[in-house]
Short mmCIF file of C-alpha atoms in Angstrom, two decimals:
data_model
loop_
_atom_site.label_atom_id
_atom_site.label_comp_id
_atom_site.label_asym_id
_atom_site.label_seq_id
_atom_site.Cartn_x
_atom_site.Cartn_y
_atom_site.Cartn_z
CA MET K 1 -31.96 -8.15 11.97
CA LYS K 2 -29.52 -10.81 10.87
CA VAL K 3 -27.05 -9.50 8.30
CA LEU K 4 -24.64 -11.35 6.00
CA VAL K 5 -21.59 -9.47 4.68
CA ILE K 6 -19.81 -11.11 1.74
CA GLY K 7 -16.01 -10.70 1.43
CA SER K 8 -12.78 -10.88 3.41
CA GLY K 9 -10.93 -7.55 3.24
CA GLY K 10 -10.65 -4.18 4.94
CA ARG K 11 -13.76 -2.98 3.13
CA GLU K 12 -15.79 -5.86 4.60
CA HIS K 13 -14.38 -5.30 8.09
CA ALA K 14 -15.37 -1.61 7.79
CA LEU K 15 -18.89 -2.66 6.72
CA CYS K 16 -19.18 -5.14 9.62
CA HIS K 17 -17.90 -2.46 12.02
CA LYS K 18 -20.51 0.05 10.80
CA LEU K 19 -23.30 -2.54 10.87
CA SER K 20 -22.34 -3.49 14.45
CA GLN K 21 -23.16 0.10 15.48
CA SER K 22 -26.75 -0.26 14.25
CA LYS K 23 -29.43 -0.73 16.90
CA ARG K 24 -31.37 -2.71 14.32
CA VAL K 25 -28.74 -5.44 13.90
CA SER K 26 -28.60 -8.39 16.30
CA LYS K 27 -26.28 -10.76 14.40
CA ILE K 28 -23.64 -10.32 11.67
CA TYR K 29 -22.15 -13.12 9.59
CA CYS K 30 -19.14 -12.52 7.31
CA ALA K 31 -18.28 -14.92 4.47
CA PRO K 32 -15.44 -15.71 4.68
CA GLY K 33 -14.28 -12.76 6.83
CA ASN K 34 -10.83 -12.37 8.40
CA GLY K 35 -9.10 -12.10 11.78
CA GLY K 36 -10.66 -8.68 12.39
CA THR K 37 -14.27 -9.35 11.38
CA LEU K 38 -14.30 -11.97 14.17
CA GLN K 39 -14.48 -9.07 16.65
CA VAL K 40 -17.99 -8.10 15.49
CA ALA K 41 -19.21 -10.98 13.33
CA GLU K 42 -19.29 -14.75 12.99
CA ASN K 43 -17.05 -15.83 10.12
CA VAL K 44 -18.51 -18.36 7.69
CA ASN K 45 -16.17 -20.39 5.49
CA ILE K 46 -17.84 -19.76 2.13
CA ASN K 47 -16.02 -18.45 -0.96
CA PRO K 48 -17.58 -15.12 -2.11
CA LYS K 49 -17.77 -16.54 -5.65
CA ASP K 50 -19.90 -19.53 -4.56
CA ILE K 51 -23.32 -17.98 -5.09
CA ASP K 52 -25.19 -21.28 -4.59
CA LEU K 53 -23.68 -21.86 -1.14
CA LEU K 54 -24.22 -18.23 -0.12
CA LEU K 55 -27.86 -18.45 -1.18
CA ASP K 56 -28.37 -21.70 0.75
CA PHE K 57 -26.74 -20.14 3.83
CA ALA K 58 -28.89 -16.99 3.65
CA ILE K 59 -32.07 -19.09 3.40
CA SER K 60 -31.07 -21.51 6.17
CA LYS K 61 -30.19 -18.68 8.62
CA ASP K 62 -33.17 -16.46 7.73
CA ILE K 63 -30.83 -13.61 6.78
CA ASP K 64 -32.71 -10.29 6.66
CA LEU K 65 -30.11 -8.36 4.65
CA THR K 66 -27.05 -9.37 2.60
CA VAL K 67 -24.36 -6.78 1.80
CA VAL K 68 -21.97 -7.63 -1.04
CA GLY K 69 -18.39 -6.37 -0.66
CA PRO K 70 -16.39 -7.59 -3.69
CA GLU K 71 -17.13 -7.21 -7.38
CA ASP K 72 -17.00 -10.85 -8.52
CA PRO K 73 -20.32 -12.02 -7.06
CA LEU K 74 -22.04 -8.83 -8.29
CA VAL K 75 -20.76 -9.29 -11.84
CA ASN K 76 -21.80 -12.96 -11.68
CA GLY K 77 -25.38 -12.06 -10.79
CA ILE K 78 -25.70 -12.73 -7.05
CA VAL K 79 -28.26 -9.91 -6.67
CA ASP K 80 -30.51 -11.40 -9.37
CA ARG K 81 -30.33 -14.83 -7.69
CA PHE K 82 -31.20 -13.48 -4.22
CA ASP K 83 -33.99 -11.30 -5.70
CA GLU K 84 -35.54 -14.40 -7.29
CA LYS K 85 -35.82 -15.95 -3.82
CA GLY K 86 -37.24 -12.76 -2.31
CA LEU K 87 -34.12 -12.09 -0.22
CA LYS K 88 -33.01 -8.50 0.51
CA ILE K 89 -29.54 -7.87 -0.91
CA PHE K 90 -27.59 -4.62 -1.26
CA GLY K 91 -25.79 -4.16 -4.59
CA PRO K 92 -26.53 -3.67 -8.30
CA ASN K 93 -27.93 -6.47 -10.44
CA LYS K 94 -25.93 -8.20 -13.18
CA LYS K 95 -26.96 -5.65 -15.82
CA GLY K 96 -25.64 -2.77 -13.69
CA ALA K 97 -22.54 -4.63 -12.50
CA ILE K 98 -21.25 -5.07 -16.07
CA LEU K 99 -19.97 -1.47 -15.80
CA GLU K 100 -17.17 -2.93 -13.69
CA GLY K 101 -17.20 -6.42 -15.22
CA SER K 102 -16.13 -5.14 -18.64
CA LYS K 103 -13.92 -2.08 -19.08
CA ILE K 104 -14.86 -2.06 -22.78
CA ILE K 105 -18.62 -1.93 -22.10
CA SER K 106 -17.94 0.73 -19.46
CA LYS K 107 -15.98 2.88 -21.95
CA GLU K 108 -18.66 2.43 -24.62
CA PHE K 109 -21.26 3.60 -22.09
CA MET K 110 -19.17 6.71 -21.30
CA GLU K 111 -18.66 7.46 -24.98
CA LYS K 112 -22.35 6.99 -25.83
CA TYR K 113 -23.55 9.32 -23.07
CA ASN K 114 -20.86 12.02 -23.40
CA ILE K 115 -19.23 11.22 -20.07
CA PRO K 116 -15.72 12.75 -20.24
CA THR K 117 -12.99 10.08 -20.27
CA GLY K 118 -9.66 9.29 -21.94
CA LYS K 119 -9.45 8.29 -25.61
CA TYR K 120 -9.12 4.55 -26.15
CA LYS K 121 -8.93 1.73 -28.68
CA VAL K 122 -9.93 -1.93 -28.24
CA PHE K 123 -7.85 -4.90 -29.43
CA LYS K 124 -8.60 -8.62 -29.69
CA GLU K 125 -5.19 -9.66 -31.02
CA ALA K 126 -1.74 -9.01 -29.56
CA LYS K 127 -0.12 -8.44 -32.96
CA ALA K 128 -2.48 -5.60 -33.92
CA ALA K 129 -2.15 -4.05 -30.45
CA ILE K 130 1.68 -4.08 -30.64
CA SER K 131 1.61 -2.51 -34.12
CA PHE K 132 -0.59 0.29 -32.76
CA LEU K 133 2.07 1.22 -30.19
CA ASP K 134 4.22 2.90 -32.88
CA SER K 135 1.60 5.62 -33.38
CA LEU K 136 1.38 6.70 -29.74
CA ASN K 137 2.90 9.29 -27.43
CA TYR K 138 3.94 7.93 -24.04
CA PRO K 139 3.02 7.23 -21.28
CA ILE K 140 -0.05 5.15 -22.16
CA VAL K 141 -2.39 2.92 -20.17
CA ILE K 142 -3.10 -0.72 -21.06
CA LYS K 143 -6.07 -2.45 -19.44
CA ALA K 144 -7.35 -6.02 -19.47
CA ASP K 145 -11.07 -5.96 -20.24
CA GLY K 146 -12.35 -8.13 -17.35
CA LEU K 147 -11.95 -8.36 -13.59
CA CYS K 148 -8.34 -8.69 -12.38
CA ALA K 149 -8.63 -7.97 -8.64
CA GLY K 150 -7.51 -4.38 -9.22
CA LYS K 151 -4.30 -5.41 -11.00
CA GLY K 152 -5.36 -5.27 -14.67
CA VAL K 153 -4.29 -1.66 -15.32
CA ILE K 154 -0.69 -1.08 -16.45
CA ILE K 155 0.88 2.33 -17.05
CA CYS K 156 3.56 2.05 -19.75
CA LYS K 157 6.21 4.77 -20.11
CA THR K 158 7.84 3.31 -23.24
CA LYS K 159 6.94 1.20 -26.27
CA GLU K 160 8.96 -1.68 -24.77
CA GLU K 161 6.88 -1.58 -21.59
CA GLY K 162 3.76 -1.54 -23.79
CA ILE K 163 4.88 -4.66 -25.67
CA LYS K 164 5.59 -6.46 -22.40
CA ALA K 165 2.17 -5.51 -20.96
CA ILE K 166 0.36 -6.72 -24.09
CA GLU K 167 2.29 -10.01 -24.14
CA ASP K 168 1.74 -10.55 -20.40
CA ILE K 169 -2.01 -10.07 -20.77
CA MET K 170 -2.79 -11.52 -24.21
CA VAL K 171 -0.05 -14.09 -24.85
CA ASP K 172 0.97 -15.32 -21.40
CA LYS K 173 -2.64 -14.96 -20.13
CA LYS K 174 -1.53 -13.34 -16.86
CA PHE K 175 -5.16 -12.52 -16.05
CA GLY K 176 -6.74 -15.54 -17.77
CA LEU K 177 -9.93 -14.91 -19.75
CA SER K 178 -10.10 -11.33 -18.40
CA GLY K 179 -7.33 -10.49 -20.87
CA GLU K 180 -8.95 -11.88 -24.04
CA GLU K 181 -9.47 -8.26 -25.09
CA ILE K 182 -7.54 -5.16 -24.04
CA LEU K 183 -7.91 -1.40 -24.16
CA ILE K 184 -5.08 0.95 -24.97
CA GLU K 185 -5.90 4.36 -23.47
CA GLU K 186 -4.44 7.81 -23.35
CA PHE K 187 -2.71 8.61 -20.08
CA LEU K 188 -4.58 11.36 -18.24
CA GLU K 189 -2.50 13.91 -16.33
CA GLY K 190 -3.86 15.55 -13.20
CA THR K 191 -4.99 14.88 -9.65
CA GLU K 192 -6.78 11.63 -8.92
CA THR K 193 -9.81 11.53 -6.64
CA SER K 194 -12.43 8.94 -5.70
CA LEU K 195 -16.17 9.54 -5.51
CA LEU K 196 -18.38 6.91 -3.90
CA CYS K 197 -22.08 7.33 -4.60
CA PHE K 198 -25.29 5.70 -3.46
CA VAL K 199 -27.52 5.07 -6.48
CA SER K 200 -31.23 4.81 -5.73
CA ASN K 201 -33.99 4.84 -8.35
CA GLU K 202 -31.88 6.81 -10.91
CA ASN K 203 -30.83 9.23 -8.16
CA ILE K 204 -27.03 9.44 -7.73
CA ILE K 205 -26.05 10.74 -4.31
CA PRO K 206 -22.32 11.26 -3.68
CA MET K 207 -20.82 10.37 -0.33
CA GLU K 208 -18.02 12.39 1.21
CA SER K 209 -14.93 12.49 -1.03
CA ALA K 210 -11.70 10.55 -0.51
CA ARG K 211 -8.15 10.51 -1.85
CA ASP K 212 -6.61 7.08 -2.45
CA TYR K 213 -2.90 6.26 -2.81
CA LYS K 214 -2.34 3.53 -5.39
CA LYS K 215 1.46 3.36 -5.70
CA ILE K 216 3.41 1.18 -3.29
CA PHE K 217 6.25 3.63 -2.58
CA GLU K 218 6.42 7.17 -1.19
CA GLY K 219 6.09 9.98 -3.69
CA ASP K 220 3.70 7.85 -5.75
CA LYS K 221 6.45 5.62 -7.13
CA GLY K 222 6.55 1.94 -7.94
CA PRO K 223 3.82 -0.44 -9.18
CA ASN K 224 0.08 0.05 -8.70
CA THR K 225 -1.60 -1.65 -5.76
CA GLY K 226 -5.16 -2.07 -4.56
CA GLY K 227 -4.55 1.08 -2.47
CA VAL K 228 -2.13 1.60 0.43
CA GLY K 229 -3.58 4.66 2.13
CA CYS K 230 -6.48 7.09 1.99
CA PHE K 231 -7.99 10.17 3.58
CA SER K 232 -11.35 11.92 3.62
CA PRO K 233 -12.49 14.49 2.71
CA ASN K 234 -10.36 15.33 -0.30
CA PRO K 235 -9.77 19.12 -0.26
CA VAL K 236 -9.70 19.26 -4.08
CA MET K 237 -13.43 18.39 -4.06
CA THR K 238 -14.70 21.96 -3.81
CA ASP K 239 -18.35 23.01 -4.23
CA LYS K 240 -17.47 24.32 -7.69
CA LEU K 241 -15.94 20.98 -8.68
CA LYS K 242 -18.94 19.07 -7.27
CA GLU K 243 -21.23 21.19 -9.49
CA GLU K 244 -19.05 20.47 -12.52
CA ILE K 245 -19.08 16.72 -11.81
CA GLU K 246 -22.87 16.81 -11.40
CA LYS K 247 -23.37 18.59 -14.74
CA SER K 248 -20.80 16.80 -16.92
CA ILE K 249 -20.73 13.32 -15.36
CA LEU K 250 -23.52 12.38 -12.91
CA LYS K 251 -26.30 13.90 -15.02
CA ASN K 252 -25.14 11.93 -18.07
CA ILE K 253 -24.79 8.68 -16.12
CA LYS K 254 -28.41 9.09 -14.98
CA ILE K 255 -29.51 9.58 -18.61
CA GLY K 256 -27.53 6.48 -19.58
CA PHE K 257 -29.13 4.37 -16.84
CA LYS K 258 -32.60 5.47 -17.94
CA ASN K 259 -32.00 4.93 -21.67
CA GLU K 260 -30.32 1.55 -21.18
CA ASP K 261 -33.00 0.45 -18.69
CA ILE K 262 -30.41 -0.19 -15.97
CA ASP K 263 -32.20 -0.31 -12.61
CA PHE K 264 -29.05 0.38 -10.60
CA ARG K 265 -29.46 0.22 -6.81
CA GLY K 266 -26.30 0.14 -4.76
CA ILE K 267 -22.87 1.75 -4.90
CA LEU K 268 -21.31 3.41 -7.91
CA PHE K 269 -17.65 4.18 -7.33
CA ILE K 270 -16.31 6.74 -9.81
CA GLY K 271 -12.55 7.03 -10.22
CA LEU K 272 -11.80 10.56 -11.46
CA MET K 273 -8.81 12.39 -12.88
CA LEU K 274 -8.99 16.17 -12.47
CA THR K 275 -7.31 17.28 -15.68
CA ALA K 276 -6.63 20.73 -17.15
CA ASP K 277 -9.74 20.10 -19.33
CA GLY K 278 -11.93 19.29 -16.34
CA PRO K 279 -12.81 16.07 -14.49
CA LYS K 280 -12.64 12.84 -16.51
CA VAL K 281 -13.70 9.33 -15.54
CA LEU K 282 -10.93 6.74 -15.18
CA GLU K 283 -13.18 3.83 -14.22
CA PHE K 284 -16.44 2.71 -12.71
CA ASN K 285 -16.66 0.22 -9.85
CA VAL K 286 -20.01 -1.08 -8.64
CA ARG K 287 -19.20 -1.56 -4.96
CA PHE K 288 -17.49 0.16 -2.05
CA GLY K 289 -13.82 0.94 -2.72
CA ASP K 290 -10.97 -0.34 -0.58
CA PRO K 291 -9.40 1.57 1.25
CA GLU K 292 -11.93 4.38 0.61
CA THR K 293 -14.57 2.57 2.70
CA GLU K 294 -12.25 2.63 5.70
CA VAL K 295 -12.18 6.48 5.71
CA VAL K 296 -15.68 7.29 4.45
CA LEU K 297 -17.84 5.03 6.66
CA PRO K 298 -16.30 6.24 9.96
CA ARG K 299 -17.49 9.74 8.96
CA LEU K 300 -21.09 8.60 8.29
CA GLU K 301 -23.32 9.44 11.26
CA ASN K 302 -26.44 7.55 10.10
CA ASP K 303 -27.52 4.04 10.89
CA ILE K 304 -26.19 2.33 7.77
CA VAL K 305 -29.07 -0.17 7.68
CA ASP K 306 -31.52 2.71 7.14
CA ILE K 307 -29.37 4.02 4.29
CA PHE K 308 -29.09 0.58 2.65
CA GLU K 309 -32.86 0.04 2.84
CA LYS K 310 -33.69 3.46 1.40
CA THR K 311 -31.20 2.86 -1.42
CA MET K 312 -32.84 -0.46 -2.24
CA ASP K 313 -36.44 0.78 -2.09
CA GLY K 314 -35.59 3.86 -4.18
CA SER K 315 -36.42 6.51 -1.56
CA LEU K 316 -32.91 7.73 -0.62
CA LYS K 317 -32.41 11.51 -0.72
CA GLU K 318 -29.25 13.59 -0.31
CA GLU K 319 -30.51 15.04 2.97
CA ASP K 320 -30.76 11.51 4.43
CA LEU K 321 -26.96 11.34 4.68
CA LYS K 322 -25.35 12.96 7.72
CA TRP K 323 -21.56 13.35 7.92
CA THR K 324 -19.18 14.40 10.67
CA ASP K 325 -16.86 17.34 9.95
CA LYS K 326 -13.97 15.30 11.36
CA LYS K 327 -11.24 14.21 8.98
CA CYS K 328 -10.25 10.55 8.60
CA VAL K 329 -6.93 8.97 7.60
CA THR K 330 -6.02 5.32 7.03
CA VAL K 331 -2.56 3.88 6.36
CA VAL K 332 -2.33 0.32 5.06
CA LEU K 333 0.37 -1.92 6.49
CA THR K 334 1.54 -4.33 3.79
CA SER K 335 3.59 -7.50 3.53
CA GLU K 336 7.12 -7.07 2.17
CA GLY K 337 7.10 -7.73 -1.58
CA TYR K 338 3.46 -6.68 -2.16
CA PRO K 339 2.04 -6.18 -4.82
CA VAL K 340 4.20 -8.84 -6.51
CA GLU K 341 5.27 -11.75 -4.29
CA TYR K 342 5.03 -11.89 -0.52
CA GLU K 343 4.89 -14.42 2.28
CA LYS K 344 1.91 -15.11 4.54
CA GLY K 345 1.61 -16.53 8.03
CA LYS K 346 3.71 -13.95 9.93
CA GLU K 347 2.58 -13.38 13.52
CA ILE K 348 1.16 -9.91 14.25
CA THR K 349 1.65 -8.39 17.70
CA GLY K 350 0.92 -5.05 19.36
CA THR K 351 -2.65 -4.54 18.11
CA GLU K 352 -3.98 -4.62 21.70
CA GLU K 353 -1.68 -1.70 22.63
CA LEU K 354 -3.26 0.82 20.23
CA ASP K 355 -4.89 4.00 21.54
CA LYS K 356 -8.63 3.74 22.13
CA ASP K 357 -9.49 6.21 19.36
CA ILE K 358 -7.71 4.11 16.70
CA ILE K 359 -9.92 1.99 14.47
CA LEU K 360 -7.99 -1.02 13.20
CA PHE K 361 -9.47 -2.58 10.08
CA HIS K 362 -8.07 -5.96 9.04
CA ASN K 363 -7.40 -6.49 5.33
CA GLY K 364 -5.50 -9.77 5.13
CA THR K 365 -5.32 -11.52 8.50
CA LYS K 366 -6.44 -14.80 10.05
CA MET K 367 -6.64 -16.26 13.54
CA GLU K 368 -4.85 -19.57 13.97
CA ASP K 369 -4.27 -21.35 17.29
CA GLY K 370 -5.00 -18.12 19.16
CA LYS K 371 -2.47 -16.12 17.13
CA LEU K 372 -3.17 -13.31 14.66
CA LEU K 373 -1.30 -13.97 11.39
CA THR K 374 -0.77 -12.14 8.09
CA ASN K 375 -2.86 -13.60 5.27
CA GLY K 376 -2.50 -11.18 2.37
CA GLY K 377 -0.50 -8.40 0.72
CA ARG K 378 -2.53 -5.68 2.42
CA VAL K 379 -2.62 -6.67 6.08
CA LEU K 380 -4.04 -3.92 8.33
CA SER K 381 -5.57 -0.45 7.85
CA VAL K 382 -4.68 1.80 10.79
CA THR K 383 -7.41 4.44 10.90
CA ALA K 384 -8.17 7.55 12.94
CA LEU K 385 -10.52 10.53 13.02
CA GLY K 386 -9.32 14.02 13.95
CA ASP K 387 -10.48 17.63 13.93
CA THR K 388 -7.84 18.26 11.26
CA LEU K 389 -6.16 16.03 8.70
CA LYS K 390 -2.86 16.63 10.49
CA GLU K 391 -4.30 15.46 13.82
CA ALA K 392 -5.80 12.29 12.30
CA ARG K 393 -2.57 11.58 10.45
CA GLU K 394 -0.40 12.01 13.55
CA LYS K 395 -2.62 9.63 15.55
CA VAL K 396 -2.24 6.95 12.87
CA TYR K 397 1.54 7.17 12.51
CA LYS K 398 2.09 7.30 16.29
CA ASN K 399 0.21 4.00 16.62
CA ILE K 400 1.73 2.19 13.65
CA ASP K 401 4.97 1.91 15.63
CA LYS K 402 3.19 -0.32 18.17
CA ILE K 403 2.32 -2.98 15.57
CA LYS K 404 4.91 -5.61 14.65
CA PHE K 405 5.15 -8.38 12.09
CA ASP K 406 7.95 -9.74 9.96
CA GLY K 407 8.29 -7.72 6.72
CA LEU K 408 5.90 -4.92 7.77
CA CYS K 409 5.93 -2.08 5.19
CA TYR K 410 3.97 1.16 4.84
CA ARG K 411 4.11 4.56 3.18
CA LYS K 412 5.08 7.46 5.42
CA ASP K 413 3.52 10.21 3.26
CA ILE K 414 -0.20 9.41 3.46
CA GLY K 415 -2.29 12.51 4.18
CA ILE K 416 0.42 15.07 3.43
CA ILE K 417 -1.12 17.75 1.21
#
């Protein structure tokens, strides 16, 4: 099979890496890819948002399967376009992808189908939103409605921070049209966990659990990021909790899909907060998470092509998924200044000196004149499997010291529980 992976981050490198292990795959293309995907795929210089070019490429190369990494093309209907041409593509259609494309529609879906989540209110005007701040207890959460590359969620500890967030989004248009409407939500206290699920013919099948670290600094301090570390499995995800999530959340999502006639086939990523009142949904994403993919896929023992095909044809069952008992840890090396401002183009050295059992996923890198350079805020995900979380963690941190680039930063507390 010839496979096209769309995207350029650590998630896409992890997908290419897993696909390269399949006996059924002879050629992988990645559009646009990065310095790491080059190891297992041919990079193609096409923007993931350019659906017309991607479609032309898939037809011209007789691509047998396309796997969509990022949310933008899904929300913009790439699956519908490929389906029209009879091309196999993994991901939800436009109707399903709106659950990530609009946080308001997503919240309305949760409310309608009794899916536990935080209380919220929607605003179309900055003035009304600012007036509402007087009636609230802090902290609160302010979200831009549309896609913001993972940066449209702001936790505000004071009214002043709330005013600034509203003005940034609605007046200064920090996120463009994605901030035309906002949600002001209650802040949920508890332990955060991520649940990635395959959705196949109204059947929602959870993958192994993961714990993501969103804050840039140790001790979960500083601004939110796209995720700077992760481990799997998450020990808080007990059998009892899985049962509770199935009854109060997954069952109701399935009812919602059926009633709304959403033929969802692909990945549903559920961000959860485990509160004193039980698990509540923070958000839905409609694709693999990043960095969750980097710790979940290395633990999957199946040929991923088989799993993708069964998901698409509606035949996937829970028993089809086989997982290793090994634990997996990833630590993301970032550029100094991320997630605000940072420089690119710094030379990366030492990657060839890593131990053989380290998996190095590239997030934001590029090859230029034979040199590996930084090309993003999240640069590399240093990943390892171990019999225990401690063993996997120690492998990762021992190897991080071998990698060098100007302004290299990382958290030193990933995987400590």
